[in-house]
PDB file of C-alpha atoms in Angstrom:
ATOM      1  CA  MET A   1     142.318 101.557 117.450  1.00  0.00           C
ATOM      2  CA  GLY A   2     143.228  98.791 119.960  1.00  0.00           C
ATOM      3  CA  PRO A   3     146.854  97.798 121.102  1.00  0.00           C
ATOM      4  CA  LYS A   4     148.758  96.558 118.320  1.00  0.00           C
ATOM      5  CA  GLN A   5     150.892  93.200 117.572  1.00  0.00           C
ATOM      6  CA  CYS A   6     154.201  93.123 118.642  1.00  0.00           C
ATOM      7  CA  GLN A   7     156.456  94.106 114.881  1.00  0.00           C
ATOM      8  CA  VAL A   8     159.437  91.860 116.506  1.00  0.00           C
ATOM      9  CA  CYS A   9     157.805  88.264 117.735  1.00  0.00           C
ATOM     10  CA  ASN A  10     154.291  89.029 115.566  1.00  0.00           C
ATOM     11  CA  GLU A  11     152.730  86.949 118.917  1.00  0.00           C
ATOM     12  CA  ALA A  12     151.976  89.178 121.479  1.00  0.00           C
ATOM     13  CA  GLN A  13     150.396  92.614 121.959  1.00  0.00           C
ATOM     14  CA  SER A  14     152.609  95.475 122.193  1.00  0.00           C
ATOM     15  CA  LYS A  15     153.339  97.222 125.464  1.00  0.00           C
ATOM     16  CA  TYR A  16     156.149  99.384 124.264  1.00  0.00           C
ATOM     17  CA  LYS A  17     157.719 101.449 121.670  1.00  0.00           C
ATOM     18  CA  CYS A  18     160.986 101.766 120.371  1.00  0.00           C
ATOM     19  CA  PRO A  19     162.331 105.235 121.607  1.00  0.00           C
ATOM     20  CA  SER A  20     164.005 105.427 118.032  1.00  0.00           C
ATOM     21  CA  CYS A  21     161.861 104.344 115.393  1.00  0.00           C
ATOM     22  CA  TYR A  22     158.551 103.698 117.389  1.00  0.00           C
ATOM     23  CA  VAL A  23     158.355 100.213 116.105  1.00  0.00           C
ATOM     24  CA  PRO A  24     155.873  98.445 118.626  1.00  0.00           C
ATOM     25  CA  TYR A  25     157.262  95.262 120.772  1.00  0.00           C
ATOM     26  CA  CYS A  26     155.681  93.180 123.953  1.00  0.00           C
ATOM     27  CA  SER A  27     159.077  92.732 125.822  1.00  0.00           C
ATOM     28  CA  LEU A  28     162.576  93.551 126.736  1.00  0.00           C
ATOM     29  CA  ALA A  29     163.722  90.298 124.607  1.00  0.00           C
ATOM     30  CA  CYS A  30     161.639  91.368 121.818  1.00  0.00           C
ATOM     31  CA  PHE A  31     163.246  95.116 122.262  1.00  0.00           C
ATOM     32  CA  LYS A  32     166.925  93.154 122.730  1.00  0.00           C
ATOM     33  CA  ASN A  33     166.210  91.520 119.249  1.00  0.00           C
ATOM     34  CA  HIS A  34     165.068  94.619 117.463  1.00  0.00           C
ATOM     35  CA  LYS A  35     168.096  96.797 118.542  1.00  0.00           C
ATOM     36  CA  GLU A  36     170.115  94.056 116.844  1.00  0.00           C
ATOM     37  CA  PHE A  37     169.862  95.732 113.757  1.00  0.00           C
ATOM     38  CA  PRO A  38     170.091  99.056 113.273  1.00  0.00           C
ATOM     39  CA  CYS A  39     166.924 101.561 113.221  1.00  0.00           C
ATOM     40  CA  GLU A  40     165.973 104.922 112.602  1.00  0.00           C
ATOM     41  CA  LYS A  41     163.792 107.643 114.147  1.00  0.00           C
ATOM     42  CA  PRO A  42     161.299 108.671 111.532  1.00  0.00           C
ATOM     43  CA  SER A  43     161.574 111.985 109.417  1.00  0.00           C
ATOM     44  CA  ALA A  44     159.870 114.654 111.730  1.00  0.00           C
ATOM     45  CA  GLN A  45     157.189 114.806 108.971  1.00  0.00           C
ATOM     46  CA  GLU A  46     156.426 111.351 109.207  1.00  0.00           C
ATOM     47  CA  ASP A  47     156.826 111.608 113.075  1.00  0.00           C
ATOM     48  CA  LYS A  48     154.275 114.597 113.211  1.00  0.00           C
ATOM     49  CA  THR A  49     152.076 112.423 111.341  1.00  0.00           C
ATOM     50  CA  THR A  50     152.094 109.318 113.162  1.00  0.00           C
ATOM     51  CA  ALA A  51     151.479 111.376 116.473  1.00  0.00           C
ATOM     52  CA  VAL A  52     148.695 113.446 115.376  1.00  0.00           C
ATOM     53  CA  SER A  53     146.791 110.191 113.588  1.00  0.00           C
ATOM     54  CA  GLU A  54     147.391 107.854 116.685  1.00  0.00           C
ATOM     55  CA  SER A  55     146.337 110.753 119.152  1.00  0.00           C
ATOM     56  CA  LEU A  56     143.046 111.107 117.126  1.00  0.00           C
ATOM     57  CA  VAL A  57     142.506 107.477 116.575  1.00  0.00           C
ATOM     58  CA  GLU A  58     143.476 106.411 120.317  1.00  0.00           C
ATOM     59  CA  LYS A  59     141.650 108.692 122.394  1.00  0.00           C
ATOM     60  CA  PRO A  60     138.426 109.661 120.744  1.00  0.00           C
ATOM     61  CA  LEU A  61     136.967 113.262 121.035  1.00  0.00           C
ATOM     62  CA  ILE A  62     133.721 113.224 122.928  1.00  0.00           C
ATOM     63  CA  VAL A  63     132.156 116.946 123.609  1.00  0.00           C
ATOM     64  CA  ASP A  64     129.443 117.075 125.606  1.00  0.00           C
ATOM     65  CA  GLU A  65     129.120 120.807 125.315  1.00  0.00           C
ATOM     66  CA  PRO A  66     129.230 121.974 121.739  1.00  0.00           C
ATOM     67  CA  ILE A  67     129.796 125.853 122.956  1.00  0.00           C
ATOM     68  CA  VAL A  68     133.045 125.155 124.198  1.00  0.00           C
ATOM     69  CA  VAL A  69     134.585 123.847 120.634  1.00  0.00           C
ATOM     70  CA  LEU A  70     136.960 126.571 119.548  1.00  0.00           C
ATOM     71  CA  GLN A  71     136.446 128.452 116.274  1.00  0.00           C
ATOM     72  CA  LYS A  72     139.409 127.954 113.617  1.00  0.00           C
ATOM     73  CA  HIS A  73     140.540 131.565 114.386  1.00  0.00           C
ATOM     74  CA  GLN A  74     140.745 130.844 117.863  1.00  0.00           C
ATOM     75  CA  LEU A  75     142.759 127.925 117.146  1.00  0.00           C
ATOM     76  CA  ASP A  76     145.024 130.129 114.618  1.00  0.00           C
ATOM     77  CA  ALA A  77     145.193 132.861 117.418  1.00  0.00           C
ATOM     78  CA  ILE A  78     146.557 130.024 119.817  1.00  0.00           C
ATOM     79  CA  VAL A  79     148.826 128.430 117.613  1.00  0.00           C
ATOM     80  CA  SER A  80     150.469 132.289 116.664  1.00  0.00           C
ATOM     81  CA  SER A  81     150.570 133.109 120.295  1.00  0.00           C
ATOM     82  CA  ASN A  82     154.723 133.927 121.077  1.00  0.00           C
ATOM     83  CA  GLU A  83     153.398 134.791 125.096  1.00  0.00           C
ATOM     84  CA  ILE A  84     151.555 130.719 124.548  1.00  0.00           C
ATOM     85  CA  ARG A  85     154.483 129.124 123.240  1.00  0.00           C
ATOM     86  CA  ASP A  86     156.564 130.783 126.113  1.00  0.00           C
ATOM     87  CA  ALA A  87     154.428 129.583 128.426  1.00  0.00           C
ATOM     88  CA  LEU A  88     154.992 126.016 127.237  1.00  0.00           C
ATOM     89  CA  ASN A  89     158.215 125.940 127.999  1.00  0.00           C
ATOM     90  CA  ASN A  90     157.660 125.926 131.676  1.00  0.00           C
ATOM     91  CA  LYS A  91     158.233 122.419 133.246  1.00  0.00           C
ATOM     92  CA  ALA A  92     155.659 122.323 135.532  1.00  0.00           C
ATOM     93  CA  LEU A  93     153.383 123.047 133.231  1.00  0.00           C
ATOM     94  CA  GLN A  94     154.628 119.847 130.297  1.00  0.00           C
ATOM     95  CA  GLU A  95     154.184 118.101 133.191  1.00  0.00           C
ATOM     96  CA  LEU A  96     150.609 118.797 134.195  1.00  0.00           C
ATOM     97  CA  VAL A  97     149.836 118.505 130.722  1.00  0.00           C
ATOM     98  CA  CYS A  98     151.411 114.998 130.040  1.00  0.00           C
ATOM     99  CA  SER A  99     150.092 113.907 133.623  1.00  0.00           C
ATOM    100  CA  ILE A 100     146.332 114.743 132.038  1.00  0.00           C
ATOM    101  CA  ASN A 101     147.455 112.911 128.401  1.00  0.00           C
ATOM    102  CA  CYS A 102     148.703 109.994 129.973  1.00  0.00           C
ATOM    103  CA  SER A 103     145.852 109.474 132.640  1.00  0.00           C
ATOM    104  CA  PRO A 104     143.332 106.987 132.715  1.00  0.00           C
ATOM    105  CA  ASN A 105     141.123 109.340 134.195  1.00  0.00           C
ATOM    106  CA  PRO A 106     142.141 112.521 132.365  1.00  0.00           C
ATOM    107  CA  GLU A 107     138.913 114.559 133.598  1.00  0.00           C
ATOM    108  CA  ASN A 108     140.465 114.289 137.430  1.00  0.00           C
ATOM    109  CA  GLU A 109     143.751 115.016 136.293  1.00  0.00           C
ATOM    110  CA  LEU A 110     142.527 117.971 134.827  1.00  0.00           C
ATOM    111  CA  ASP A 111     140.614 119.274 138.036  1.00  0.00           C
ATOM    112  CA  LYS A 112     143.741 118.356 139.759  1.00  0.00           C
ATOM    113  CA  ALA A 113     145.750 120.711 137.292  1.00  0.00           C
ATOM    114  CA  MET A 114     143.294 123.670 137.457  1.00  0.00           C
ATOM    115  CA  ALA A 115     144.301 124.059 141.081  1.00  0.00           C
ATOM    116  CA  GLU A 116     148.009 124.328 140.434  1.00  0.00           C
ATOM    117  CA  GLU A 117     149.138 127.806 139.444  1.00  0.00           C
ATOM    118  CA  ALA A 118     151.343 127.261 136.183  1.00  0.00           C
ATOM    119  CA  PHE A 119     148.367 125.770 134.723  1.00  0.00           C
ATOM    120  CA  HIS A 120     145.645 128.476 135.963  1.00  0.00           C
ATOM    121  CA  LEU A 121     148.189 131.282 134.335  1.00  0.00           C
ATOM    122  CA  PHE A 122     148.524 129.036 130.952  1.00  0.00           C
ATOM    123  CA  THR A 123     144.208 128.569 130.794  1.00  0.00           C
ATOM    124  CA  ASP A 124     144.536 132.457 131.335  1.00  0.00           C
ATOM    125  CA  LYS A 125     147.038 133.130 128.647  1.00  0.00           C
ATOM    126  CA  ILE A 126     144.529 131.107 126.540  1.00  0.00           C
ATOM    127  CA  LEU A 127     141.445 132.761 127.574  1.00  0.00           C
ATOM    128  CA  SER A 128     142.804 136.364 126.758  1.00  0.00           C
ATOM    129  CA  THR A 129     144.428 135.076 123.036  1.00  0.00           C
ATOM    130  CA  ILE A 130     140.650 133.506 121.862  1.00  0.00           C
ATOM    131  CA  ASN A 131     138.602 136.515 123.754  1.00  0.00           C
ATOM    132  CA  PRO A 132     140.492 139.659 123.355  1.00  0.00           C
TER     133      PRO A 132
END
């Protein structure tokens, strides 16, 4: 899924999304034009569905080594772990994950993150959760 068209002027490719309703727009002028009318944040369910579907489409999954793909029971263990949930509240870890996710070269960012204590502790918790 490539760049979307500006939903305000319908002429240019969007570069931004409205922080309230996530409508794509291309410029400050279009943002101001869009904000002349009230907009609402999508419901939590719509928001989750959109975020998941966009991230799956925009970032294709490429797995070079199939042995590193987790099984469903391992993913379920991660999701249900209070220890991992608590670790995700660490601001340093959140910043590292964001830098990896937003990077044009995520593998390089991942290598950098592995040197950070917060990331190392987090990965240790995941490994102990999926390999008890």
